[in-house]
Coordinates of N, CA and C in Angstrom, one line a residue:
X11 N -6.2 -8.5 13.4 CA -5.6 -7.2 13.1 C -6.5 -6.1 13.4
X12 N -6.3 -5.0 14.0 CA -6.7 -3.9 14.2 C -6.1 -2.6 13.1
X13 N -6.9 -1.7 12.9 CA -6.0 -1.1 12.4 C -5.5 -0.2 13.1
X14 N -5.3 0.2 14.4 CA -4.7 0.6 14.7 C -2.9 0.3 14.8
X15 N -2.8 -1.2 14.8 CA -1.4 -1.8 14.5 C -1.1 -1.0 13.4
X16 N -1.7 -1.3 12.4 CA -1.6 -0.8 11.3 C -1.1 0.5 11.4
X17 N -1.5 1.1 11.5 CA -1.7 3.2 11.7 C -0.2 2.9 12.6
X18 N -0.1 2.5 14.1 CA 1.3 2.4 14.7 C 2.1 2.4 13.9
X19 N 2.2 1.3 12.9 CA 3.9 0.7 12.2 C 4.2 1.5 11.3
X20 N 3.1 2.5 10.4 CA 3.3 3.5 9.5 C 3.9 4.3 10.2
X21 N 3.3 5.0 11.5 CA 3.7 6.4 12.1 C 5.0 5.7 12.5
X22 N 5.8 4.8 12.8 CA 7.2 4.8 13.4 C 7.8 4.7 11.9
X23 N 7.6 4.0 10.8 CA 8.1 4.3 9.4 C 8.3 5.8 9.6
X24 N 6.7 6.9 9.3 CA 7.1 8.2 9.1 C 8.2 8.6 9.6
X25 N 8.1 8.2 11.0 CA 9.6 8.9 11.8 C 10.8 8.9 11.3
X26 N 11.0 6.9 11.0 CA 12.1 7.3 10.0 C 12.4 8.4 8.7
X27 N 11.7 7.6 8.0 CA 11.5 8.9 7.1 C 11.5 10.2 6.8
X28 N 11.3 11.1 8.1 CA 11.6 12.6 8.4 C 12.5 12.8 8.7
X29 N 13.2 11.3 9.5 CA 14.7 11.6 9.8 C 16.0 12.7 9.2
X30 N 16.8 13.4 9.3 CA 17.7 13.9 8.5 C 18.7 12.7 7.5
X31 N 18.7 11.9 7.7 CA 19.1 10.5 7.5 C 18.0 9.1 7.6
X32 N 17.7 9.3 6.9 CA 16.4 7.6 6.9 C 17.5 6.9 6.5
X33 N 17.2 5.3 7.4 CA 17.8 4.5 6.7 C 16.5 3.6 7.3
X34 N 15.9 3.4 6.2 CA 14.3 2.6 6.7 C 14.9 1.0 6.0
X35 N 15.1 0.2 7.3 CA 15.1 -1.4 6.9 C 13.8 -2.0 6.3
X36 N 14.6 -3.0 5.8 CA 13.7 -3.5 4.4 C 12.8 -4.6 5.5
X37 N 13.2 -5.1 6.4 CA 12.3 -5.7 7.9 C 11.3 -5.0 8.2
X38 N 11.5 -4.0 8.4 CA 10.4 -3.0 9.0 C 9.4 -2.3 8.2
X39 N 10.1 -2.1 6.9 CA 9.1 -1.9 6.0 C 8.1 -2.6 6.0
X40 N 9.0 -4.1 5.3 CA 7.7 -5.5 5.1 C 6.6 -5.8 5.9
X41 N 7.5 -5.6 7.0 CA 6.7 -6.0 8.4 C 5.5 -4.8 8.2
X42 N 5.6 -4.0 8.4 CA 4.5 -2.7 8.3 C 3.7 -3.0 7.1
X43 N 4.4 -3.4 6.0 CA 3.1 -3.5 4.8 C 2.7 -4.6 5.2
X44 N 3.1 -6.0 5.5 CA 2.3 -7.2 5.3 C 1.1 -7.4 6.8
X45 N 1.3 -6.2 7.4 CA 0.1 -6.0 8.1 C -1.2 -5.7 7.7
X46 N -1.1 -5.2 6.1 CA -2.5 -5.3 5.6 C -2.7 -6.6 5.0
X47 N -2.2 -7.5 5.0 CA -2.6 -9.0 4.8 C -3.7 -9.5 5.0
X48 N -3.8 -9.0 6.4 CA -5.1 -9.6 7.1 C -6.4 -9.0 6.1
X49 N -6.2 -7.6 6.2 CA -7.3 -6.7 5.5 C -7.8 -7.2 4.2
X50 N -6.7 -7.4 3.4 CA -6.7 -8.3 2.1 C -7.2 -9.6 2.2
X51 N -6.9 -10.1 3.2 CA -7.6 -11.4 3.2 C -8.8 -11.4 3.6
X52 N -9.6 -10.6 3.9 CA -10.9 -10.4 4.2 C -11.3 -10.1 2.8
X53 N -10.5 -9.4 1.9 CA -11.2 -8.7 1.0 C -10.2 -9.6 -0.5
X54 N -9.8 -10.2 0.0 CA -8.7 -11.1 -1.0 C -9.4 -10.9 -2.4
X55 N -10.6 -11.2 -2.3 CA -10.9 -11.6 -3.9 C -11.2 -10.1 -4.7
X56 N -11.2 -9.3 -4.0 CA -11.4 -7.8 -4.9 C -10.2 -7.4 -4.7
X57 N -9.4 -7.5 -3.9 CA -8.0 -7.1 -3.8 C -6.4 -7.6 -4.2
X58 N -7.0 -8.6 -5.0 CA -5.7 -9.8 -5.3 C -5.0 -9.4 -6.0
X59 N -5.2 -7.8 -6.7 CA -4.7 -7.4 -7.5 C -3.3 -6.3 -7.4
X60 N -3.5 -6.1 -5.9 CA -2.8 -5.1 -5.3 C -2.0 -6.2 -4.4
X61 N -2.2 -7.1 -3.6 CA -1.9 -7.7 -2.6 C 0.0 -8.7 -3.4
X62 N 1.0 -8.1 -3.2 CA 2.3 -8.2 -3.6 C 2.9 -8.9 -2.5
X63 N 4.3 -9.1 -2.9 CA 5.3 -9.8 -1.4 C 5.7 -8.9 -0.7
X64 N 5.4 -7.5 -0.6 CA 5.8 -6.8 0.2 C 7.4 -7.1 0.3
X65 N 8.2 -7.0 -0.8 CA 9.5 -7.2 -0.8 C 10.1 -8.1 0.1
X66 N 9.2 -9.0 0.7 CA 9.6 -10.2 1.7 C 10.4 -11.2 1.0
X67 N 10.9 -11.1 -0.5 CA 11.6 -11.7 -1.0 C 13.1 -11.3 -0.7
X68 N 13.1 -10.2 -0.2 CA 14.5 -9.5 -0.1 C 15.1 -10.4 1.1
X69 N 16.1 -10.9 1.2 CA 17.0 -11.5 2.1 C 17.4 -10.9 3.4
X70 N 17.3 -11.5 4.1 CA 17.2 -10.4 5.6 C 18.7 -9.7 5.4
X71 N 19.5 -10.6 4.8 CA 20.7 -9.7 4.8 C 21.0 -8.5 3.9
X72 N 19.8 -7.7 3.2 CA 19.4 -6.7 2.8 C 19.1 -6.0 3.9
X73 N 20.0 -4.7 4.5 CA 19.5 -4.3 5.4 C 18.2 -3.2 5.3
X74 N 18.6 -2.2 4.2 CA 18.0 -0.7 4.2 C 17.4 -1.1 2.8
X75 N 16.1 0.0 2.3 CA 15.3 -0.3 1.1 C 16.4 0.6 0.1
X76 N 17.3 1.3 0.5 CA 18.0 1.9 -0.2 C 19.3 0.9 -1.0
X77 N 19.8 0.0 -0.1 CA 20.7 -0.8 0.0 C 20.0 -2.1 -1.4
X78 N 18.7 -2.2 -0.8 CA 18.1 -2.8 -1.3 C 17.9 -2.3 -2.9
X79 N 17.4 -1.3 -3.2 CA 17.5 -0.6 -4.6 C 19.0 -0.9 -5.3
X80 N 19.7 0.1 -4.5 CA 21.6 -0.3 -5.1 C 22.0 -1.5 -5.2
X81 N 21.5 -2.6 -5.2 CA 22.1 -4.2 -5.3 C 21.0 -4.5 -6.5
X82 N 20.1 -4.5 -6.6 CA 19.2 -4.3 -7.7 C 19.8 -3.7 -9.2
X83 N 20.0 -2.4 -8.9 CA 20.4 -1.6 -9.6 C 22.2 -1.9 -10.1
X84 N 23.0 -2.7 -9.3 CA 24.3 -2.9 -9.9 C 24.2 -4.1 -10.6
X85 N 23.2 -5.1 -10.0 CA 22.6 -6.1 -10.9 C 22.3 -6.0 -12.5
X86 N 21.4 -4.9 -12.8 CA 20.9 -4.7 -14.1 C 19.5 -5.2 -14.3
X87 N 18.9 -5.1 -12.5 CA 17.6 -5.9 -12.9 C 16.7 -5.0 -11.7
X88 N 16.5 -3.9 -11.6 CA 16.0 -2.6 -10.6 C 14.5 -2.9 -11.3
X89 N 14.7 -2.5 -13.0 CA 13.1 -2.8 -13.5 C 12.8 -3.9 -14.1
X90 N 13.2 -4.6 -14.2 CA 12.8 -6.0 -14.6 C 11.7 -6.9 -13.3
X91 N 10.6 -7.3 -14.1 CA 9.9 -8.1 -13.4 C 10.1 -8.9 -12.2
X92 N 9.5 -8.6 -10.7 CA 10.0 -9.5 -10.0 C 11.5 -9.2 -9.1
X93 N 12.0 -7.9 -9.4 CA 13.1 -7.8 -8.9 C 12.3 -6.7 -7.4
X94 N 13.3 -6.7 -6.6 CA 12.9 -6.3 -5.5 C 12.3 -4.6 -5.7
X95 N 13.0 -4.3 -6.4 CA 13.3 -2.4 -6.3 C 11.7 -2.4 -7.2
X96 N 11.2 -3.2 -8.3 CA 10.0 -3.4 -8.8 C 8.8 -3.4 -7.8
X97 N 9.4 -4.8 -7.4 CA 8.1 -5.2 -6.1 C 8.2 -3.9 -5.2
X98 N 9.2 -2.7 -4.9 CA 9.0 -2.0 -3.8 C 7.9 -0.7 -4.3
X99 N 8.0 -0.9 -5.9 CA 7.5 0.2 -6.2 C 5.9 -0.3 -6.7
X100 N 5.6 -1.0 -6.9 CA 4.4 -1.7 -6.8 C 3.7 -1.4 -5.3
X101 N 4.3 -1.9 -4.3 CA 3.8 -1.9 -3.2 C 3.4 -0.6 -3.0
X102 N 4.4 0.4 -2.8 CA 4.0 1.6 -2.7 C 2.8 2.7 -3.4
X103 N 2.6 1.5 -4.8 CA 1.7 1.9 -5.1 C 0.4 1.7 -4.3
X104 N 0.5 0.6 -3.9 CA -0.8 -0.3 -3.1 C -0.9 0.4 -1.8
X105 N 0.2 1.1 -1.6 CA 0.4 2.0 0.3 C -0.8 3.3 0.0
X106 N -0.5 3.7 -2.0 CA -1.2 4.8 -2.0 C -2.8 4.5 -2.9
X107 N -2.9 3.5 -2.8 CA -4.1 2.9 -3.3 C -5.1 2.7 -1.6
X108 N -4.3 1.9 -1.1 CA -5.1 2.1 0.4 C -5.5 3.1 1.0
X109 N -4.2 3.9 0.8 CA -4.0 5.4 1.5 C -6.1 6.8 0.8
X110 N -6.1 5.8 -0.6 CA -7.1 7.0 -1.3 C -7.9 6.3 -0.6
X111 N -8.3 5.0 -0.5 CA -9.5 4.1 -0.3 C -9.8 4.6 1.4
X112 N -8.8 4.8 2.3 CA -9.2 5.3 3.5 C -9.6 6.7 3.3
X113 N -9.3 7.6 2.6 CA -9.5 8.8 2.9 C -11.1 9.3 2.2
X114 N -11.5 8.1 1.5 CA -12.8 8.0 0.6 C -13.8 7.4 1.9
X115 N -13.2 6.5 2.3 CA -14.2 6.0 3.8 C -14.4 7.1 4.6
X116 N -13.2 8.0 4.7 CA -13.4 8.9 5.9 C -14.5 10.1 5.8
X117 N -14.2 10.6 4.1 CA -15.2 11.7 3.7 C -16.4 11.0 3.4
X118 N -17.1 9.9 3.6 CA -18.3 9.3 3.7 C -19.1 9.0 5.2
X119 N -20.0 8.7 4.5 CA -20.8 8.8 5.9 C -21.1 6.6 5.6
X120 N -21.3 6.5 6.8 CA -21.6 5.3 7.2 C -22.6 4.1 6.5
X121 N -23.3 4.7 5.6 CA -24.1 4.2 4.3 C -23.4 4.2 3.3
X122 N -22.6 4.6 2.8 CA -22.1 4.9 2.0 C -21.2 3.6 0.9
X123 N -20.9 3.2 -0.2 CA -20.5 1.9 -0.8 C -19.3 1.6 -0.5
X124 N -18.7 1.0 -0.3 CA -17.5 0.3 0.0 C -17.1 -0.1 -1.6
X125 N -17.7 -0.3 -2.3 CA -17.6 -0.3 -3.9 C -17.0 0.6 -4.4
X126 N -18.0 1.2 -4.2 CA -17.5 3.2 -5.1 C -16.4 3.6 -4.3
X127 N -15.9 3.4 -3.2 CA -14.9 4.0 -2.6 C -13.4 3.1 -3.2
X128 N -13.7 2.1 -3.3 CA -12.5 1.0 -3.7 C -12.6 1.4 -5.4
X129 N -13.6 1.6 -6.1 CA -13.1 1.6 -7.4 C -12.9 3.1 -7.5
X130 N -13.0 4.1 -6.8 CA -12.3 5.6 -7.2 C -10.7 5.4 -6.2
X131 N -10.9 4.6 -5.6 CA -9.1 4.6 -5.3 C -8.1 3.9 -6.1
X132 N -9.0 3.0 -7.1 CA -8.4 1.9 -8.1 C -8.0 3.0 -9.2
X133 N -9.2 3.6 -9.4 CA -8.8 4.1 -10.4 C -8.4 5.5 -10.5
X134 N -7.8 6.0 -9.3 CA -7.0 7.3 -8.8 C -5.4 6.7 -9.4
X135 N -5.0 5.4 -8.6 CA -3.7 5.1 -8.3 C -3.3 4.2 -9.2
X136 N -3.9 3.2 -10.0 CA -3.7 1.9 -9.9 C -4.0 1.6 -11.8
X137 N -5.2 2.2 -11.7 CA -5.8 2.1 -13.2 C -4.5 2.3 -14.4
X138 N -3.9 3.4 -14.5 CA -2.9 4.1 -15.0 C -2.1 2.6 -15.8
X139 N -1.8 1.8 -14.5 CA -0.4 1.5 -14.9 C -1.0 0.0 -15.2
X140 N -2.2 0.0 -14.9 CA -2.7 -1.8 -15.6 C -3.2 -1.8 -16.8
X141 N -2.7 -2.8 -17.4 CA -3.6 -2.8 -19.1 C -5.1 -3.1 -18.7
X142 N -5.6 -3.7 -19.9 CA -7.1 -3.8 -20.1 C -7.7 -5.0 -18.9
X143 N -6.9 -6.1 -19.2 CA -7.4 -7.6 -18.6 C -7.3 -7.2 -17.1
X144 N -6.2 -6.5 -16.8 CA -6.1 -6.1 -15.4 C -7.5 -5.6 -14.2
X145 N -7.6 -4.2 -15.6 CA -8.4 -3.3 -14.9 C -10.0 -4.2 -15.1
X146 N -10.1 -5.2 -16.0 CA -11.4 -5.7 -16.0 C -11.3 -7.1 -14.6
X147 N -10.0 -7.3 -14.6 CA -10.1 -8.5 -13.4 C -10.6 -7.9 -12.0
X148 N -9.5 -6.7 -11.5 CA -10.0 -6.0 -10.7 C -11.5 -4.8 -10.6
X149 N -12.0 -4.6 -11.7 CA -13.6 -4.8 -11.9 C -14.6 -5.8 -11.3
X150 N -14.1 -6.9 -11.7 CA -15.0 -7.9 -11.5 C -14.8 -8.1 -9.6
X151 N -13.4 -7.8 -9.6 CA -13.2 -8.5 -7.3 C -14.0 -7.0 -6.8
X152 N -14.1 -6.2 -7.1 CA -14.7 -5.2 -6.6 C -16.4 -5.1 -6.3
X153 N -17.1 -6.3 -7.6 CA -18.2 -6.5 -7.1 C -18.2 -7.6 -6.1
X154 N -17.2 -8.0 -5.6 CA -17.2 -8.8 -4.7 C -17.2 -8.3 -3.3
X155 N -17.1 -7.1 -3.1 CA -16.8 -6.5 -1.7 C -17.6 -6.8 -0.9
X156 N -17.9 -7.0 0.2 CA -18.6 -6.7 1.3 C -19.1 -5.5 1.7
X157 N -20.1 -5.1 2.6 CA -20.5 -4.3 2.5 C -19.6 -3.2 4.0
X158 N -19.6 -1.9 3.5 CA -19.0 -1.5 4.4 C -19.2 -1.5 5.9
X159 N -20.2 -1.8 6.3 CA -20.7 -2.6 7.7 C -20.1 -3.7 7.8
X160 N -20.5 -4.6 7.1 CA -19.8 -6.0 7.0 C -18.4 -6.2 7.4
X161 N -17.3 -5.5 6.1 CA -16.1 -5.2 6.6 C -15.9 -4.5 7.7
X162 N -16.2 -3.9 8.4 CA -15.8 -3.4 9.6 C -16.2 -4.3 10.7
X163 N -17.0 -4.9 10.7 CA -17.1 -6.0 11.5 C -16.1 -7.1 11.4
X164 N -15.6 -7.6 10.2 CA -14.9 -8.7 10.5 C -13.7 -8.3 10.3
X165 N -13.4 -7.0 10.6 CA -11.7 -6.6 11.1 C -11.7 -5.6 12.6
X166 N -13.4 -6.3 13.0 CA -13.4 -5.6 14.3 C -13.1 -3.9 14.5
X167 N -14.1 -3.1 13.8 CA -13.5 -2.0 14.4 C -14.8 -1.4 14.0
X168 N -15.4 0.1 15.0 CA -16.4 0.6 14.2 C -16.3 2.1 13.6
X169 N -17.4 2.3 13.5 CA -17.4 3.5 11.9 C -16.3 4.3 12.9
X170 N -16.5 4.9 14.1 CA -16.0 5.8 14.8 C -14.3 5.3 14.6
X171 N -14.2 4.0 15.6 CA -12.6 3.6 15.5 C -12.1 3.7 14.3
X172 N -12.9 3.2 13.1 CA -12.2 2.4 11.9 C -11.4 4.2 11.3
X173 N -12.2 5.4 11.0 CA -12.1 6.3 10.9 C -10.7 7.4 11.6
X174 N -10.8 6.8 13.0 CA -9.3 7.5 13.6 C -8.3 6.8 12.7
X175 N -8.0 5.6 13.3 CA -6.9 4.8 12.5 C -6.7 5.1 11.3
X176 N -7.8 5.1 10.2 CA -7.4 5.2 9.1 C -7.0 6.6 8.4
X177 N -7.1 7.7 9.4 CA -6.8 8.9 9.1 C -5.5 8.9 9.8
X178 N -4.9 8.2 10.8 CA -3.5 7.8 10.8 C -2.7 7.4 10.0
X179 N -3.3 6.3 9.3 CA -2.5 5.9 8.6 C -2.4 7.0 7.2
X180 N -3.6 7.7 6.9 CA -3.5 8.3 5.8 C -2.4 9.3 6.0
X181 N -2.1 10.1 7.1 CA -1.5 11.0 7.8 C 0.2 10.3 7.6
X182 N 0.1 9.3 8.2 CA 1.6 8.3 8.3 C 2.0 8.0 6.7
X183 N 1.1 7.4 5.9 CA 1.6 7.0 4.8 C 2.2 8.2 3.7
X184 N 1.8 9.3 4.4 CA 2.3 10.2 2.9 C 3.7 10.3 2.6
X185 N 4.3 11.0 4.3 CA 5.9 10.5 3.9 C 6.7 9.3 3.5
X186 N 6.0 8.4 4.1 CA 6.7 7.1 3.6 C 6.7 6.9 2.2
X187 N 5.5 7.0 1.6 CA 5.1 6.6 0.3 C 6.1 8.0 -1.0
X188 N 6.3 9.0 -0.1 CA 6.9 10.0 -0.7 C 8.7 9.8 -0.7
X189 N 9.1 9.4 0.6 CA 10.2 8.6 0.8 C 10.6 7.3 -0.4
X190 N 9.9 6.6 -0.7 CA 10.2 5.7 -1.9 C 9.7 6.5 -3.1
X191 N 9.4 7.2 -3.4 CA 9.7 7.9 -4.6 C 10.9 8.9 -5.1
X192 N 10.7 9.2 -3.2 CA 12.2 10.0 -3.8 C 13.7 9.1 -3.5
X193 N 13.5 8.1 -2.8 CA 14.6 7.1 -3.4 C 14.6 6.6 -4.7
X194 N 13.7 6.4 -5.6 CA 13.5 5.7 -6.6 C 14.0 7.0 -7.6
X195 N 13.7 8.4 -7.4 CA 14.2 9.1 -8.3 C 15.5 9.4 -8.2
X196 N 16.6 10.0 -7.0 CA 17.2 9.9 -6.4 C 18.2 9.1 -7.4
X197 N 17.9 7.7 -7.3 CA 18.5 6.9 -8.1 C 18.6 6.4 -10.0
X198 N 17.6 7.6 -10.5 CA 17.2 7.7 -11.8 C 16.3 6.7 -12.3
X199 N 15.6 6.0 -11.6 CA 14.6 5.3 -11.9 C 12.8 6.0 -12.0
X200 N 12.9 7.1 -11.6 CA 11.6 7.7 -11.9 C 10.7 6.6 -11.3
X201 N 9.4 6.8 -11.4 CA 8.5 6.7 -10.5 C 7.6 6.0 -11.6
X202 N 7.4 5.9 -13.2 CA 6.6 5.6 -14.1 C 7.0 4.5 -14.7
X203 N 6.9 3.6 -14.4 CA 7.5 2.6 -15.1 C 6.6 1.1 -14.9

């Protein structure tokens, strides 16, 4: 994985999404999140905490994430554990958990901790909505990181590349990630839950 793939599949999301009319498939979503898989799996054990199905549970015959919410929601199971429209809003959290963790890499310089950058994005985005056990599990994968040299090496990219991309994607993810909040409000489910 490159992250430039990465950065690509967000900026054609964004498009949708500015659309006058989004109708962003629940395919292309997944497909675009479960691109950070790879990344997670380099970093799996500090990250296991964020790393979801990327609503890959949704049935291809779910076309749109909107479609997807409304079958959810006529269900009676939109917030209940494990239901799609849940898993979409988790993920998005994780779109905006990545989203700080890049923008923390970017305003550092090259020395800088891969630690301290992943626990101020944990605990910008993520901390809030985990209880205690949570926030102490993901404590503990975070002293597992690699070092930020390290990780760039074994996702192939350097300080210079890793830094475009990831300011694409920071750039790409905001509408999208703003897009599922305002479908989620949109439909009276609010965003806190």
């Amino acid at each position: 994985m490159t992250l430039k793939i990465v950065a690509d599949a967000f900026k054609e999301l964004a498009v949708i999404v500015s659309s006058p009319s989004p109708d962003v498939s629940v395919k292309q979503f997944a497909n675009a999140c479960s691109l950070f898989s790879n990344l997670f799996g380099v970093l799996e054990i500090a990250f296991k905490f964020v790393k979801t199905d990327y609503v890959a549970k949704a049935s291809s015959s779910i076309s749109t994430l909107e479609v997807m919410v409304d079958e959810d929601i006529k269900a009676g199971r939109a917030k209940k554990p494990g239901s799609h429209t849940r898993n979409l809003l988790k993920t998005k959290r994780g779109l905006e958990m990545i989203r700080v963790l890049f923008e923390e890499i970017i305003a550092t310089n090259a020395n800088s901790s891969l630690k301290d950058a992943a626990y101020k994005a944990y605990n910008k985005v993520l901390a809030k909505h985990h209880g205690l056990a949570l926030q102490e599990s993901a404590e503990t994968g975070m002293e597992s990181l690699p070092s930020r040299e390290l990780l760039l090496c074994m996702i192939n990219e350097t300080e210079e590349s890793a830094k475009i991309h990831m300011q694409s994607y920071v750039t790409a993810s905001i509408p999208v990630t703003a897009y599922v909040d305002q479908l989620l409000c949109s439909k009276n489910l609010g965003i806190d839950w």
